[in-house]
Amino acid sequence: MLTITQALHDQIVAHARADHPDEACGVLAGPEGSDRPERFVPMLNAARSPTFYEFDSGDLLRLYRDLDDRDEVPVVIYHSHTATEAYPSRTDISYANEPNAHYVLVSTADTDDAGPFQFRSFRIVDGVVTEEEVRVVEAY
């Protein structure tokens, strides 16, 4: 289960909406070994695409150096889908290389009449996708 604060949830949704019609992407960092997202790190979608996201390699290098300096890990890796449901694509699955991370997808498309967006979390390990419950809390 992913437990996330309302503030972090809202920041991810706001980023997804702001970057629409392109996919948004970023990371929620947290203390190593805690599985607790604490810090919002929006990233630039280097692909600038409505159907694909890609972290800029220089930004990614800076992010991992910063995480190391702070004794943090990427607890959540998020991105948006602009025209499809919030479910990992084959490309998303093939690029998922953090087995301990929660992969959050936000859909800015109203694909199921459930509202203007979907917010879902998955674990992706060795190509296997498992959806998990998301619990939004005011504070930890």
CSV table of C-alpha atoms in Angstrom, one decimal:
chain,number,residue,atom,x,y,z
A,1,MET,CA,0.0,0.0,0.0
A,2,LEU,CA,1.1,3.5,-0.8
A,3,THR,CA,0.5,6.0,2.0
A,4,ILE,CA,0.8,9.6,0.8
A,5,THR,CA,0.0,13.0,2.3
A,6,GLN,CA,-2.8,15.0,0.7
A,7,ALA,CA,-0.3,17.8,0.0
A,8,LEU,CA,2.0,15.5,-2.1
A,9,HIS,CA,-1.0,13.9,-3.8
A,10,ASP,CA,-2.3,17.4,-4.8
A,11,GLN,CA,1.2,18.4,-6.0
A,12,ILE,CA,1.3,15.4,-8.4
A,13,VAL,CA,-2.2,16.1,-9.7
A,14,ALA,CA,-1.4,19.8,-10.2
A,15,HIS,CA,1.8,18.9,-12.1
A,16,ALA,CA,-0.1,16.5,-14.3
A,17,ARG,CA,-2.8,19.0,-15.1
A,18,ALA,CA,-0.2,21.9,-15.7
A,19,ASP,CA,1.8,19.8,-18.2
A,20,HIS,CA,-1.2,18.5,-20.1
A,21,PRO,CA,-1.4,17.8,-23.0
A,22,ASP,CA,2.2,16.5,-22.5
A,23,GLU,CA,2.9,13.8,-19.9
A,24,ALA,CA,4.3,15.0,-16.6
A,25,CYS,CA,6.8,13.1,-14.6
A,26,GLY,CA,8.7,13.3,-11.4
A,27,VAL,CA,9.7,11.7,-8.1
A,28,LEU,CA,8.7,11.7,-4.5
A,29,ALA,CA,11.8,11.2,-2.4
A,30,GLY,CA,11.9,9.8,1.1
A,31,PRO,CA,14.4,8.6,3.7
A,32,GLU,CA,16.2,5.5,2.7
A,33,GLY,CA,14.4,2.4,4.1
A,34,SER,CA,11.3,4.3,5.2
A,35,ASP,CA,8.9,3.7,2.2
A,36,ARG,CA,7.6,7.2,3.2
A,37,PRO,CA,7.4,9.9,0.4
A,38,GLU,CA,8.3,13.3,1.8
A,39,ARG,CA,9.8,15.5,-0.9
A,40,PHE,CA,8.2,16.5,-4.2
A,41,VAL,CA,10.6,16.6,-7.1
A,42,PRO,CA,8.9,17.5,-10.4
A,43,MET,CA,11.0,16.7,-13.4
A,44,LEU,CA,11.0,18.0,-17.0
A,45,ASN,CA,9.6,15.5,-19.5
A,46,ALA,CA,12.6,15.7,-22.0
A,47,ALA,CA,10.4,14.0,-24.6
A,48,ARG,CA,7.8,16.8,-24.4
A,49,SER,CA,5.3,14.3,-25.6
A,50,PRO,CA,1.6,13.5,-24.9
A,51,THR,CA,2.3,9.8,-25.2
A,52,PHE,CA,5.7,9.2,-23.7
A,53,TYR,CA,7.8,10.6,-20.9
A,54,GLU,CA,11.6,10.6,-20.5
A,55,PHE,CA,13.7,12.0,-17.7
A,56,ASP,CA,16.5,14.3,-19.0
A,57,SER,CA,19.7,12.3,-18.4
A,58,GLY,CA,21.5,15.4,-16.8
A,59,ASP,CA,18.5,16.1,-14.5
A,60,LEU,CA,18.4,12.4,-13.6
A,61,LEU,CA,22.1,12.4,-12.7
A,62,ARG,CA,21.6,15.5,-10.5
A,63,LEU,CA,18.6,14.0,-8.9
A,64,TYR,CA,20.4,10.8,-7.9
A,65,ARG,CA,23.4,12.8,-6.5
A,66,ASP,CA,21.0,14.9,-4.5
A,67,LEU,CA,19.2,11.8,-3.2
A,68,ASP,CA,22.6,10.3,-2.2
A,69,ASP,CA,23.6,13.5,-0.4
A,70,ARG,CA,20.3,13.5,1.6
A,71,ASP,CA,20.3,9.8,2.3
A,72,GLU,CA,17.0,9.5,0.3
A,73,VAL,CA,15.6,7.2,-2.3
A,74,PRO,CA,12.9,7.5,-5.0
A,75,VAL,CA,9.9,6.2,-3.0
A,76,VAL,CA,7.5,7.2,-5.8
A,77,ILE,CA,8.1,7.6,-9.5
A,78,TYR,CA,5.2,9.3,-11.1
A,79,HIS,CA,4.0,10.3,-14.5
A,80,SER,CA,0.7,11.1,-16.3
A,81,HIS,CA,-1.2,9.6,-19.1
A,82,THR,CA,-3.1,12.2,-21.1
A,83,ALA,CA,-5.4,10.2,-23.2
A,84,THR,CA,-5.6,6.8,-21.6
A,85,GLU,CA,-6.3,5.3,-18.2
A,86,ALA,CA,-3.8,5.4,-15.4
A,87,TYR,CA,-2.3,2.0,-16.0
A,88,PRO,CA,1.4,1.2,-17.0
A,89,SER,CA,2.0,0.8,-20.7
A,90,ARG,CA,4.4,-1.8,-22.1
A,91,THR,CA,7.0,1.0,-22.4
A,92,ASP,CA,6.4,2.0,-18.7
A,93,ILE,CA,6.9,-1.5,-17.6
A,94,SER,CA,10.1,-2.0,-19.6
A,95,TYR,CA,11.6,1.2,-18.1
A,96,ALA,CA,10.6,0.4,-14.5
A,97,ASN,CA,14.0,-0.2,-12.9
A,98,GLU,CA,13.4,0.7,-9.2
A,99,PRO,CA,11.9,-2.5,-7.7
A,100,ASN,CA,11.2,-0.8,-4.3
A,101,ALA,CA,9.5,2.2,-5.8
A,102,HIS,CA,5.8,2.9,-6.0
A,103,TYR,CA,4.9,3.8,-9.6
A,104,VAL,CA,2.1,6.3,-9.6
A,105,LEU,CA,0.1,7.1,-12.7
A,106,VAL,CA,-2.3,10.0,-13.0
A,107,SER,CA,-4.7,10.1,-16.0
A,108,THR,CA,-5.7,13.6,-17.1
A,109,ALA,CA,-8.2,12.0,-19.5
A,110,ASP,CA,-11.7,11.2,-18.3
A,111,THR,CA,-11.7,7.6,-19.6
A,112,ASP,CA,-14.2,6.0,-17.2
A,113,ASP,CA,-16.5,8.7,-16.1
A,114,ALA,CA,-14.8,8.6,-12.7
A,115,GLY,CA,-13.9,12.2,-12.8
A,116,PRO,CA,-11.3,14.4,-14.4
A,117,PHE,CA,-8.4,12.3,-13.4
A,118,GLN,CA,-7.4,8.9,-11.9
A,119,PHE,CA,-4.6,8.5,-9.3
A,120,ARG,CA,-3.3,4.9,-9.1
A,121,SER,CA,-0.2,3.2,-7.7
A,122,PHE,CA,1.6,0.1,-8.8
A,123,ARG,CA,4.6,-2.0,-8.0
A,124,ILE,CA,6.5,-3.2,-11.1
A,125,VAL,CA,9.1,-5.9,-10.5
A,126,ASP,CA,10.6,-8.0,-13.2
A,127,GLY,CA,7.9,-6.9,-15.6
A,128,VAL,CA,5.1,-7.9,-13.3
A,129,VAL,CA,2.6,-5.2,-12.5
A,130,THR,CA,0.6,-5.3,-9.2
A,131,GLU,CA,-1.8,-2.5,-8.4
A,132,GLU,CA,-1.8,-1.4,-4.8
A,133,GLU,CA,-4.1,0.6,-2.6
A,134,VAL,CA,-3.5,4.3,-2.2
A,135,ARG,CA,-4.2,5.8,1.2
A,136,VAL,CA,-4.2,9.6,1.3
A,137,VAL,CA,-3.6,11.1,4.8
A,138,GLU,CA,-3.3,14.7,6.1
A,139,ALA,CA,0.1,14.0,7.8
A,140,TYR,CA,2.3,11.1,8.8
